[in-house]
GROMACS .gro file of C-alpha atoms in nm:
model
  296
    1HIS     CA    1  -1.649   0.311   0.506
    2ASN     CA    2  -1.312   0.254   0.340
    3LYS     CA    3  -1.315  -0.089   0.173
    4PRO     CA    4  -1.000  -0.102  -0.042
    5ARG     CA    5  -1.018  -0.469  -0.135
    6LEU     CA    6  -1.382  -0.448  -0.243
    7ARG     CA    7  -1.316  -0.122  -0.430
    8ARG     CA    8  -1.032  -0.274  -0.629
    9SER     CA    9  -1.237  -0.581  -0.714
   10LEU     CA   10  -1.534  -0.373  -0.832
   11ILE     CA   11  -1.316  -0.147  -1.048
   12THR     CA   12  -1.129  -0.428  -1.221
   13SER     CA   13  -1.444  -0.635  -1.271
   14ALA     CA   14  -1.626  -0.341  -1.428
   15LEU     CA   15  -1.334  -0.264  -1.661
   16ILE     CA   16  -1.323  -0.623  -1.781
   17GLU     CA   17  -1.701  -0.646  -1.822
   18LYS     CA   18  -1.753  -0.318  -2.006
   19TYR     CA   19  -1.427  -0.249  -2.188
   20SER     CA   20  -1.261  -0.584  -2.257
   21HIS     CA   21  -1.261  -0.494  -2.628
   22LEU     CA   22  -1.057  -0.181  -2.557
   23VAL     CA   23  -0.823  -0.277  -2.274
   24GLN     CA   24  -0.572  -0.551  -2.209
   25VAL     CA   25  -0.579  -0.681  -1.853
   26ILE     CA   26  -0.237  -0.789  -1.725
   27ASN     CA   27  -0.166  -0.943  -1.386
   28ALA     CA   28   0.154  -0.830  -1.217
   29PRO     CA   29   0.420  -1.092  -1.134
   30VAL     CA   30   0.387  -1.286  -0.808
   31ALA     CA   31   0.490  -1.051  -0.531
   32SER     CA   32   0.553  -1.270  -0.226
   33SER     CA   33   0.929  -1.206  -0.238
   34CYS     CA   34   0.893  -0.837  -0.324
   35ASP     CA   35   1.153  -0.623  -0.139
   36LEU     CA   36   0.950  -0.330  -0.007
   37VAL     CA   37   1.256  -0.155   0.141
   38GLY     CA   38   1.453  -0.182  -0.181
   39ILE     CA   39   1.163  -0.060  -0.394
   40TYR     CA   40   1.022   0.224  -0.183
   41SER     CA   41   1.340   0.363  -0.019
   42SER     CA   42   1.374   0.617  -0.301
   43VAL     CA   43   1.059   0.791  -0.173
   44HIS     CA   44   1.018   0.675   0.190
   45ASP     CA   45   1.214   0.654   0.513
   46VAL     CA   46   1.352   0.301   0.559
   47GLY     CA   47   1.244   0.298   0.924
   48MET     CA   48   0.882   0.364   0.830
   49ILE     CA   49   0.886   0.090   0.566
   50GLN     CA   50   1.033  -0.158   0.813
   51PHE     CA   51   0.769  -0.058   1.068
   52LEU     CA   52   0.493  -0.143   0.820
   53ILE     CA   53   0.660  -0.477   0.744
   54ASN     CA   54   0.699  -0.581   1.109
   55ALA     CA   55   0.404  -0.412   1.284
   56TRP     CA   56   0.151  -0.694   1.258
   57SER     CA   57   0.383  -0.965   1.389
   58LYS     CA   58   0.481  -0.744   1.683
   59TRP     CA   59   0.117  -0.663   1.755
   60GLU     CA   60   0.016  -1.027   1.731
   61ALA     CA   61   0.296  -1.127   1.968
   62MET     CA   62   0.162  -0.892   2.238
   63GLY     CA   63  -0.137  -1.125   2.277
   64PRO     CA   64  -0.363  -1.035   2.569
   65ASP     CA   65  -0.154  -0.727   2.649
   66TRP     CA   66  -0.318  -0.531   2.367
   67GLU     CA   67  -0.416  -0.181   2.478
   68GLU     CA   68  -0.791  -0.141   2.426
   69ASP     CA   69  -0.745   0.205   2.276
   70CYS     CA   70  -0.519   0.056   2.006
   71CYS     CA   71  -0.775  -0.206   1.900
   72GLN     CA   72  -1.005  -0.116   1.614
   73PRO     CA   73  -1.344  -0.027   1.767
   74GLY     CA   74  -1.625  -0.274   1.708
   75TRP     CA   75  -1.396  -0.560   1.605
   76ASN     CA   76  -1.577  -0.892   1.644
   77GLY     CA   77  -1.376  -1.115   1.411
   78ASN     CA   78  -1.147  -1.403   1.493
   79GLY     CA   79  -0.787  -1.351   1.596
   80PRO     CA   80  -0.611  -1.027   1.690
   81PRO     CA   81  -0.805  -0.705   1.627
   82PRO     CA   82  -0.665  -0.459   1.370
   83LEU     CA   83  -0.417  -0.217   1.528
   84VAL     CA   84  -0.500   0.154   1.520
   85PRO     CA   85  -0.293   0.443   1.661
   86CYS     CA   86  -0.377   0.540   2.018
   87HIS     CA   87  -0.149   0.843   2.050
   88ALA     CA   88   0.051   1.085   1.836
   89ALA     CA   89   0.409   1.199   1.870
   90PHE     CA   90   0.523   1.559   1.842
   91ARG     CA   91   0.590   1.639   1.477
   92ARG     CA   92   0.951   1.526   1.449
   93ASP     CA   93   1.058   1.682   1.777
   94CYS     CA   94   1.431   1.619   1.832
   95ASN     CA   95   1.341   1.497   2.182
   96GLU     CA   96   1.133   1.207   2.042
   97ARG     CA   97   1.242   0.888   1.872
   98VAL     CA   98   1.074   0.575   1.741
   99SER     CA   99   0.962   0.345   2.022
  100SER     CA  100   1.040  -0.027   2.007
  101ASN     CA  101   0.681  -0.083   2.124
  102VAL     CA  102   0.463  -0.126   1.817
  103MET     CA  103   0.189   0.093   1.969
  104GLY     CA  104   0.437   0.374   2.025
  105ALA     CA  105   0.597   0.341   1.682
  106PHE     CA  106   0.253   0.352   1.520
  107GLY     CA  107   0.185   0.688   1.680
  108TYR     CA  108   0.525   0.811   1.561
  109TYR     CA  109   0.465   0.730   1.194
  110CYS     CA  110   0.087   0.758   1.151
  111THR     CA  111  -0.095   1.091   1.115
  112ASP     CA  112  -0.444   0.981   1.225
  113HIS     CA  113  -0.644   0.730   1.428
  114ILE     CA  114  -0.826   0.558   1.141
  115THR     CA  115  -0.556   0.390   0.929
  116PRO     CA  116  -0.527   0.033   1.060
  117ILE     CA  117  -0.256  -0.230   1.051
  118VAL     CA  118  -0.415  -0.561   0.946
  119GLU     CA  119  -0.279  -0.911   0.897
  120SER     CA  120  -0.294  -0.897   0.516
  121LEU     CA  121  -0.122  -0.556   0.486
  122VAL     CA  122   0.233  -0.662   0.396
  123ALA     CA  123   0.119  -0.905   0.127
  124GLU     CA  124  -0.105  -0.633  -0.019
  125LEU     CA  125   0.174  -0.376  -0.017
  126GLN     CA  126   0.404  -0.624  -0.188
  127GLU     CA  127   0.142  -0.686  -0.455
  128ASP     CA  128   0.090  -0.310  -0.498
  129ALA     CA  129   0.465  -0.260  -0.544
  130SER     CA  130   0.474  -0.534  -0.806
  131ILE     CA  131   0.180  -0.373  -0.987
  132ILE     CA  132   0.349  -0.031  -0.993
  133CYS     CA  133   0.680  -0.169  -1.118
  134GLU     CA  134   0.505  -0.365  -1.394
  135ALA     CA  135   0.286  -0.066  -1.487
  136VAL     CA  136   0.586   0.163  -1.532
  137ASN     CA  137   0.766  -0.104  -1.731
  138LEU     CA  138   0.470  -0.154  -1.964
  139ALA     CA  139   0.403   0.219  -2.004
  140LEU     CA  140   0.758   0.288  -2.115
  141LEU     CA  141   0.799  -0.023  -2.332
  142LYS     CA  142   0.469   0.020  -2.512
  143ASP     CA  143   0.457   0.402  -2.496
  144SER     CA  144   0.097   0.377  -2.380
  145ALA     CA  145  -0.132   0.449  -2.086
  146VAL     CA  146  -0.143   0.191  -1.808
  147TYR     CA  147  -0.396   0.187  -1.523
  148ALA     CA  148  -0.241   0.040  -1.208
  149ALA     CA  149  -0.522  -0.098  -0.991
  150THR     CA  150  -0.359  -0.127  -0.650
  151THR     CA  151  -0.532  -0.234  -0.331
  152HIS     CA  152  -0.424   0.070  -0.132
  153PRO     CA  153  -0.395   0.436  -0.232
  154GLY     CA  154  -0.091   0.628  -0.119
  155HIS     CA  155  -0.113   1.001  -0.184
  156HIS     CA  156  -0.145   1.098   0.185
  157SER     CA  157   0.189   0.930   0.272
  158ASN     CA  158   0.499   1.147   0.272
  159HIS     CA  159   0.864   1.055   0.327
  160ASP     CA  160   0.822   0.937   0.688
  161ASN     CA  161   0.452   0.962   0.775
  162PHE     CA  162   0.144   0.778   0.655
  163GLY     CA  163  -0.230   0.813   0.715
  164GLY     CA  164  -0.562   0.880   0.544
  165TYR     CA  165  -0.593   0.508   0.459
  166CYS     CA  166  -0.258   0.535   0.279
  167TYR     CA  167   0.062   0.349   0.367
  168LEU     CA  168   0.322   0.368   0.088
  169ASN     CA  169   0.298   0.628  -0.187
  170ASN     CA  170   0.239   0.451  -0.518
  171ALA     CA  171   0.215   0.768  -0.729
  172ALA     CA  172   0.549   0.890  -0.591
  173LEU     CA  173   0.710   0.553  -0.656
  174CYS     CA  174   0.574   0.555  -1.009
  175ALA     CA  175   0.722   0.900  -1.074
  176ARG     CA  176   1.059   0.802  -0.930
  177LEU     CA  177   1.076   0.480  -1.133
  178MET     CA  178   0.991   0.676  -1.446
  179GLN     CA  179   1.274   0.919  -1.372
  180LEU     CA  180   1.519   0.631  -1.348
  181ARG     CA  181   1.405   0.478  -1.677
  182LEU     CA  182   1.359   0.781  -1.900
  183ASP     CA  183   1.638   0.898  -2.128
  184ASP     CA  184   1.836   1.188  -1.989
  185THR     CA  185   1.798   1.401  -2.302
  186ALA     CA  186   1.614   1.726  -2.367
  187GLY     CA  187   1.477   1.732  -2.014
  188THR     CA  188   1.287   1.406  -2.056
  189LYS     CA  189   1.385   1.285  -1.711
  190ARG     CA  190   1.126   1.533  -1.592
  191VAL     CA  191   0.802   1.376  -1.473
  192ALA     CA  192   0.467   1.526  -1.374
  193VAL     CA  193   0.208   1.401  -1.127
  194ILE     CA  194  -0.149   1.527  -1.143
  195ASP     CA  195  -0.373   1.436  -0.849
  196ILE     CA  196  -0.748   1.456  -0.918
  197ASP     CA  197  -0.871   1.312  -0.589
  198TYR     CA  198  -1.125   1.517  -0.391
  199HIS     CA  199  -0.858   1.547  -0.119
  200CYS     CA  200  -0.519   1.707  -0.174
  201GLY     CA  201  -0.234   1.467  -0.242
  202ASN     CA  202  -0.037   1.616   0.045
  203GLY     CA  203   0.202   1.322   0.079
  204THR     CA  204   0.306   1.328  -0.285
  205ALA     CA  205   0.343   1.706  -0.273
  206SER     CA  206   0.567   1.677   0.032
  207ILE     CA  207   0.795   1.411  -0.122
  208PHE     CA  208   0.865   1.623  -0.430
  209TYR     CA  209   0.841   1.969  -0.271
  210ARG     CA  210   1.214   2.038  -0.325
  211ASP     CA  211   1.260   1.832  -0.642
  212PRO     CA  212   1.317   2.045  -0.954
  213ASP     CA  213   1.250   1.752  -1.190
  214VAL     CA  214   0.904   1.647  -1.072
  215PHE     CA  215   0.609   1.878  -1.129
  216PHE     CA  216   0.321   1.808  -0.893
  217THR     CA  217  -0.028   1.953  -0.929
  218SER     CA  218  -0.342   1.874  -0.731
  219ILE     CA  219  -0.703   1.978  -0.789
  220HIS     CA  220  -0.893   1.932  -0.464
  221CYS     CA  221  -1.141   2.072  -0.215
  222ASP     CA  222  -1.023   2.379  -0.024
  223PRO     CA  223  -0.805   2.256   0.267
  224GLU     CA  224  -0.961   2.519   0.492
  225ILE     CA  225  -1.273   2.304   0.468
  226GLU     CA  226  -1.164   1.947   0.399
  227TYR     CA  227  -0.895   1.689   0.483
  228PRO     CA  228  -0.596   1.703   0.490
  229PHE     CA  229  -0.655   2.061   0.615
  230ASN     CA  230  -0.290   2.165   0.659
  231ALA     CA  231  -0.168   2.132   0.301
  232GLY     CA  232  -0.292   2.209  -0.047
  233TYR     CA  233  -0.293   2.590  -0.041
  234GLU     CA  234  -0.228   2.797  -0.353
  235ASP     CA  235   0.076   2.967  -0.204
  236GLN     CA  236   0.252   2.634  -0.144
  237ILE     CA  237   0.452   2.626  -0.467
  238GLY     CA  238   0.761   2.423  -0.377
  239GLU     CA  239   1.081   2.518  -0.200
  240GLY     CA  240   1.450   2.560  -0.276
  241ALA     CA  241   1.542   2.397  -0.607
  242GLY     CA  242   1.180   2.284  -0.636
  243GLU     CA  243   1.025   2.628  -0.609
  244GLY     CA  244   0.760   2.666  -0.876
  245THR     CA  245   0.719   2.293  -0.936
  246THR     CA  246   0.411   2.255  -0.711
  247LEU     CA  247   0.071   2.381  -0.820
  248HIS     CA  248  -0.223   2.344  -0.583
  249ILE     CA  249  -0.567   2.432  -0.721
  250PRO     CA  250  -0.821   2.427  -0.435
  251LEU     CA  251  -1.188   2.448  -0.527
  252ALA     CA  252  -1.492   2.536  -0.317
  253PRO     CA  253  -1.735   2.266  -0.203
  254GLY     CA  254  -2.010   2.212  -0.456
  255ALA     CA  255  -1.783   2.294  -0.751
  256THR     CA  256  -1.929   2.186  -1.085
  257TRP     CA  257  -1.769   2.100  -1.419
  258ASN     CA  258  -1.783   2.470  -1.504
  259ASP     CA  259  -1.544   2.526  -1.213
  260TYR     CA  260  -1.341   2.212  -1.262
  261LYS     CA  261  -1.273   2.238  -1.634
  262PRO     CA  262  -1.064   2.560  -1.617
  263ALA     CA  263  -0.878   2.419  -1.316
  264LEU     CA  264  -0.791   2.107  -1.514
  265GLU     CA  265  -0.687   2.316  -1.814
  266LYS     CA  266  -0.463   2.527  -1.587
  267ALA     CA  267  -0.299   2.215  -1.445
  268MET     CA  268  -0.244   2.052  -1.784
  269ASN     CA  269  -0.106   2.369  -1.941
  270ALA     CA  270   0.141   2.400  -1.654
  271ILE     CA  271   0.252   2.039  -1.712
  272ILE     CA  272   0.300   2.105  -2.085
  273GLU     CA  273   0.501   2.419  -2.011
  274PHE     CA  274   0.718   2.226  -1.761
  275GLY     CA  275   0.804   1.972  -2.031
  276VAL     CA  276   0.792   1.608  -1.921
  277GLY     CA  277   0.879   1.263  -2.045
  278GLY     CA  278   0.625   1.087  -1.825
  279LEU     CA  279   0.291   1.163  -1.661
  280VAL     CA  280   0.140   1.001  -1.352
  281VAL     CA  281  -0.232   1.049  -1.279
  282SER     CA  282  -0.310   0.998  -0.911
  283MET     CA  283  -0.668   0.902  -0.981
  284GLY     CA  284  -0.897   0.924  -0.682
  285LEU     CA  285  -1.253   0.920  -0.812
  286ASP     CA  286  -1.435   1.074  -0.518
  287THR     CA  287  -1.495   1.393  -0.719
  288TYR     CA  288  -1.753   1.195  -0.915
  289GLU     CA  289  -2.107   1.336  -0.898
  290GLY     CA  290  -2.305   1.163  -0.626
  291ASP     CA  291  -2.007   1.019  -0.439
  292SER     CA  292  -2.077   1.018  -0.065
  293VAL     CA  293  -1.751   1.194   0.023
  294PRO     CA  294  -1.789   1.536  -0.147
  295VAL     CA  295  -2.164   1.568  -0.089
  296ARG     CA  296  -2.147   1.546   0.290
   0.00000   0.00000   0.00000
């Protein structure tokens, strides 16, 4: 049910059709030479980034030796089937390390069995990185809001794990790039991220959980009921130097605007009190009335 390429196309087409008189549409620079390691290493483990870069070529090279359990179910296209995880490693057990076998490495880095590696992934991630870099540049130069329409989301990816249809964390990268560009005066290097997706932005929360200069807040469905289940609780407020810089606001299923509005006000007031020079909105729209995700 997750169709990221179609989703991006529909969103951008609708924006151009309905709001061309209000918005300026800018294409990011060509991204074929984009250095994913150099760009994302400030928020992600280099080994995980390199895995994502090399996974498809390794999978393709295995040819007929593909494990059936690692092939996306129901694949009937031409060429190699998309690669999906067929096992999971212990959570960073000191007795485990990354396998040189692509199927083993996938289970080491990925948190689920539904986030595939496909042939077009690296090119899409390079384009997404180019979009984020250009968006930050434009936002700071023009002192205006910029909507970065990437192919893939990212808020379920932490420092060295990915999943939930996310690979590299674009919101986290955006926040980090803003930090590097903002003037270091009057606390303006501080950045806030607000995640309004139906699901908690657990990956973004994890990346900044100990960072005193990034305030992260997420309004989402109660993790006792909905994915990602193990993160997004009210008592998870940050740790160490970052204690107090995480604000999770879980809501019950079926929440209406009467429930959501005070939650949003609470999040925004906390951001204002924190004092920031830049704001990143991690804008999942599956809270929208009638969306098939929250009405299940």
